PDB file of C-alpha atoms in Angstrom:
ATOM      1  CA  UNK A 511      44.469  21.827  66.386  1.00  0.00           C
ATOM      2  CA  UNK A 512      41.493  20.134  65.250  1.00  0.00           C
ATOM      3  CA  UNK A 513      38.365  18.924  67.291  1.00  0.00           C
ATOM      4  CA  UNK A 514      36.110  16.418  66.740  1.00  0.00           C
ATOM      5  CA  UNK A 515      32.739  15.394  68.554  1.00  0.00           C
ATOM      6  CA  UNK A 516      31.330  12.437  68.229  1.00  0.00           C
ATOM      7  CA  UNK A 517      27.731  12.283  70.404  1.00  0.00           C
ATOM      8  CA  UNK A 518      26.358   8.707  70.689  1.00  0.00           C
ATOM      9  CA  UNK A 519      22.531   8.547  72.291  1.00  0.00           C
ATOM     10  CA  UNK A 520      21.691   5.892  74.229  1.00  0.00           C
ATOM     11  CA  UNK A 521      24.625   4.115  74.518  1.00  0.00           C
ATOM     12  CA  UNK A 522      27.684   3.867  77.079  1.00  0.00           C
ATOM     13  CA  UNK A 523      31.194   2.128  76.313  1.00  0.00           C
ATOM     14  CA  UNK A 524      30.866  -1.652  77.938  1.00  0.00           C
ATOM     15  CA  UNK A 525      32.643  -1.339  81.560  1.00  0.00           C
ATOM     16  CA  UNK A 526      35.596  -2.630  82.826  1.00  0.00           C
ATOM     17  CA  UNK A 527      34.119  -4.827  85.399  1.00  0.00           C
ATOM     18  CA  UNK A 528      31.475  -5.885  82.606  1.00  0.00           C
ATOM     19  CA  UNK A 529      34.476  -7.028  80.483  1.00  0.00           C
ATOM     20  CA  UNK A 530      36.188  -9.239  83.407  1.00  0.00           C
ATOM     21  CA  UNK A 531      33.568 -10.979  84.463  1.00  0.00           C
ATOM     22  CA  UNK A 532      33.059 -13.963  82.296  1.00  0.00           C
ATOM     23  CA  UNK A 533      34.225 -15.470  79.209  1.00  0.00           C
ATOM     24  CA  UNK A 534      36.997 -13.911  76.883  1.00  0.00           C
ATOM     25  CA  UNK A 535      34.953 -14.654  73.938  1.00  0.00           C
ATOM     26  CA  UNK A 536      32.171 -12.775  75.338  1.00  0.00           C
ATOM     27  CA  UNK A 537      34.088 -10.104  76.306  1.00  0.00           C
ATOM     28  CA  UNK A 538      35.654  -9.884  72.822  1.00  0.00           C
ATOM     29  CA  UNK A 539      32.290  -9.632  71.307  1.00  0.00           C
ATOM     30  CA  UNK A 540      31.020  -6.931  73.893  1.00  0.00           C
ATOM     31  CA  UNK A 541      34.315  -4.962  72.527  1.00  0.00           C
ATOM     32  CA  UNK A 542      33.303  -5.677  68.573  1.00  0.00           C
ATOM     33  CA  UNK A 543      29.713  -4.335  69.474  1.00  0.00           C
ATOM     34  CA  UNK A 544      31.468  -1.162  71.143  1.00  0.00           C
ATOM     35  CA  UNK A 545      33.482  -0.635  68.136  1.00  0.00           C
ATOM     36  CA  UNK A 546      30.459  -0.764  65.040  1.00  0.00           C
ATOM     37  CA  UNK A 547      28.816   1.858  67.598  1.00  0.00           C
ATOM     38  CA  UNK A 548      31.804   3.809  67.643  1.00  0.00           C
ATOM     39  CA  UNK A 549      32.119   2.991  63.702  1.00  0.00           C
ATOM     40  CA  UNK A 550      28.732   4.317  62.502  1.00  0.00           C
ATOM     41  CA  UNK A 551      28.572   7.192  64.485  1.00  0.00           C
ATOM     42  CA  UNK A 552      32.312   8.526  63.583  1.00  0.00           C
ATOM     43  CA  UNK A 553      31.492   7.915  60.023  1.00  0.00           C
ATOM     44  CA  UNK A 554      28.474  10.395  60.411  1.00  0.00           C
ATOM     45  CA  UNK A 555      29.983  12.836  61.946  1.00  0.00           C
ATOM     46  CA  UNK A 556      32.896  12.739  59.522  1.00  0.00           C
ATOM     47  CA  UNK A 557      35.484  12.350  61.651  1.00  0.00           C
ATOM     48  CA  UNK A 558      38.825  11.289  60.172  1.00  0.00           C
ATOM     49  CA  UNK A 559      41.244   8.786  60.771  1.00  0.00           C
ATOM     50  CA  UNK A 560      43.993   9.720  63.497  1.00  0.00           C
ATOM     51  CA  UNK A 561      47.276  10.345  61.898  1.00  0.00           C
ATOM     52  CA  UNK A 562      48.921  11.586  64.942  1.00  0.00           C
ATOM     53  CA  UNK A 563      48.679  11.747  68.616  1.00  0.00           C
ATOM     54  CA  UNK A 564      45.242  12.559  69.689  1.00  0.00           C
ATOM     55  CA  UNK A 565      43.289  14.110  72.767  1.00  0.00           C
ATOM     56  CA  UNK A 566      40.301  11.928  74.505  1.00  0.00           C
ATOM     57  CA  UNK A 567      37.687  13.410  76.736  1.00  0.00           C
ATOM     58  CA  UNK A 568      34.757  11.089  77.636  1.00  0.00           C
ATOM     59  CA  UNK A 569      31.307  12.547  78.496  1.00  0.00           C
ATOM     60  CA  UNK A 570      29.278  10.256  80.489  1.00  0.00           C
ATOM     61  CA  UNK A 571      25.650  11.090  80.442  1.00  0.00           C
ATOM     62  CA  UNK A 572      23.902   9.283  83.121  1.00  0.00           C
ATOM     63  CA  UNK A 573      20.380   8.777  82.899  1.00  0.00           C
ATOM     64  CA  UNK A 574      18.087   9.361  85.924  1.00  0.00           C
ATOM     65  CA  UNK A 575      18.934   7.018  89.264  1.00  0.00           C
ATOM     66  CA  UNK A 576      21.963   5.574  87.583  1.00  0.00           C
ATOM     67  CA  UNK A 577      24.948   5.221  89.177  1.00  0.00           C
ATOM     68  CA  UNK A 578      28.502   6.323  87.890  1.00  0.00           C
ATOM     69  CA  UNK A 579      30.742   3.481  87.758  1.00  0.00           C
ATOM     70  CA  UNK A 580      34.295   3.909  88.826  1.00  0.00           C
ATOM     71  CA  UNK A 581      35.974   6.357  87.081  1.00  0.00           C
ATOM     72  CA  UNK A 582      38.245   4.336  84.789  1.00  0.00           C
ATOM     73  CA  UNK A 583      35.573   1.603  84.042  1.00  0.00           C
ATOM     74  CA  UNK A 584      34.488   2.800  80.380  1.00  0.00           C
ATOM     75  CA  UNK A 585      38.124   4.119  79.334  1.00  0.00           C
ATOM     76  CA  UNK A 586      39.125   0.127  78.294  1.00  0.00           C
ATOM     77  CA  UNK A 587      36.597  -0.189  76.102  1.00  0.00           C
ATOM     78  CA  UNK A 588      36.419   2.893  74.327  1.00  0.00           C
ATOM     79  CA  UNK A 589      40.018   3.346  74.056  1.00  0.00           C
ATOM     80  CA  UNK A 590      39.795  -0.393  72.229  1.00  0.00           C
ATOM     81  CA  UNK A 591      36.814   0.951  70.275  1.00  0.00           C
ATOM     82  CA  UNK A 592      38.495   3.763  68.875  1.00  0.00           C
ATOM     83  CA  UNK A 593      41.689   2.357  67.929  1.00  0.00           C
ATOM     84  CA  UNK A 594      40.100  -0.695  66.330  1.00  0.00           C
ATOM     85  CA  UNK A 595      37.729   2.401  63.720  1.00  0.00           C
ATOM     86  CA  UNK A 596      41.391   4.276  63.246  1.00  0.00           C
ATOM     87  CA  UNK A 597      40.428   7.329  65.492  1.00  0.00           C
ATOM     88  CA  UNK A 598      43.220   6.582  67.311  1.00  0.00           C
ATOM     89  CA  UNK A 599      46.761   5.739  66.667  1.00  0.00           C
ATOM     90  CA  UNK A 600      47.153   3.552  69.631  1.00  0.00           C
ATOM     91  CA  UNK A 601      45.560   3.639  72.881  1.00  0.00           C
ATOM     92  CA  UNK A 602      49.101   3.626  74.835  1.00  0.00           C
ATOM     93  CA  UNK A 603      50.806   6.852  75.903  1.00  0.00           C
ATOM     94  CA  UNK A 604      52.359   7.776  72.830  1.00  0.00           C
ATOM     95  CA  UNK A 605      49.179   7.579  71.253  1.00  0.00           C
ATOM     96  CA  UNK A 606      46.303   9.194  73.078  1.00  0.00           C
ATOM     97  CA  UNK A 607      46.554  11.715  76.019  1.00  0.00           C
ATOM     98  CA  UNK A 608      43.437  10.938  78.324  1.00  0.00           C
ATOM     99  CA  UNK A 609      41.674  13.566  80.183  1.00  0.00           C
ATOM    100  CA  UNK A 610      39.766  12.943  82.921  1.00  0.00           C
ATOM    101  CA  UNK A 611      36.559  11.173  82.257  1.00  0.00           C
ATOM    102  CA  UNK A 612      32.998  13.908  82.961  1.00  0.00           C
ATOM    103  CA  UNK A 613      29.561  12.833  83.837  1.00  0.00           C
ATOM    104  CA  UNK A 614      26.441  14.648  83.085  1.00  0.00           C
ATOM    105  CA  UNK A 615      23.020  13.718  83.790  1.00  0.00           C
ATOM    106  CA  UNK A 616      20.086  13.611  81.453  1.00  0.00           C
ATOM    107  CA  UNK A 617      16.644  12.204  80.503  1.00  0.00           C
ATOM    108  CA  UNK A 618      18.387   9.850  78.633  1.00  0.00           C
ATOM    109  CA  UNK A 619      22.079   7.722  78.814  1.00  0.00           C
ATOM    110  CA  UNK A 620      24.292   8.594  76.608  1.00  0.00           C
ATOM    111  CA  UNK A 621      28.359   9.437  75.595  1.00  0.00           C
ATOM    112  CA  UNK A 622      30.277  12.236  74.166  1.00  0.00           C
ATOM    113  CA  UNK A 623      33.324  11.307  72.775  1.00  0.00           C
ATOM    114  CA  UNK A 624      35.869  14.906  72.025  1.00  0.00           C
ATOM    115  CA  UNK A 625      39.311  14.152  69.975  1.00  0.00           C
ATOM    116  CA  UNK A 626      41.584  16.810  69.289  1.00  0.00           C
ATOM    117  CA  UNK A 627      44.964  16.289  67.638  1.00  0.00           C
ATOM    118  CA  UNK A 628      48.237  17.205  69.271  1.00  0.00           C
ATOM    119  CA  UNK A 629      51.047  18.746  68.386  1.00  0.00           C
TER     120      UNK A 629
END
């Protein structure tokens, strides 16, 4: 089984309740900005397209006096993000296998993205 890491300072996947709360169109462009993240820092880490069913635990790294959000608020977005760069075959069940979501705290915000493939 292969594992891949991707580590993204400084940025968090847009949250659910963030995505709901106005305009489609400006949700849809809060998604696009989530997936060039996800892009550019995939490509650096050389992680390759998903050709099968694929692993996802999400890392969290909270930043001092921030608050977790719920724990199913950043999986929407990233999910999206990932499928949309071809690091995942589809965010539905036959596609990804989520594990449960960690947070960490830090100087600094941040997310840890780990994808293994499946058997």
């Amino acid at each position: 089984m292969s594992e891949y890491v991707i580590e993204i300072p400084n940025w968090q996947p847009t949250t659910l309740n963030r995505l709901l709360g106005g305009h489609w169109a400006k949700a849809a462009r809060k998604k696009k900005s989530d997936a060039r993240m996800v892009w550019a820092y995939a490509a650096s880490a050389q992680v390759p397209k998903a050709t099968c069913k694929r692993s996802l635990q999400l890392t969290i790294i909270l930043a001092k006096r921030q608050r977790a959000p719920d724990p199913d608020a950043h999986f929407k977005s990233g999910c999206d993000a990932l499928v949309r760069c071809g690091l995942l075959t589809d965010d539905n069940r036959q596609g990804v296998e989520l594990l449960p979501i960690r947070y960490e705290r830090s100087e600094r915000k941040g997310t840890r993205i780990v994808l293994k493939d499946l058997p």
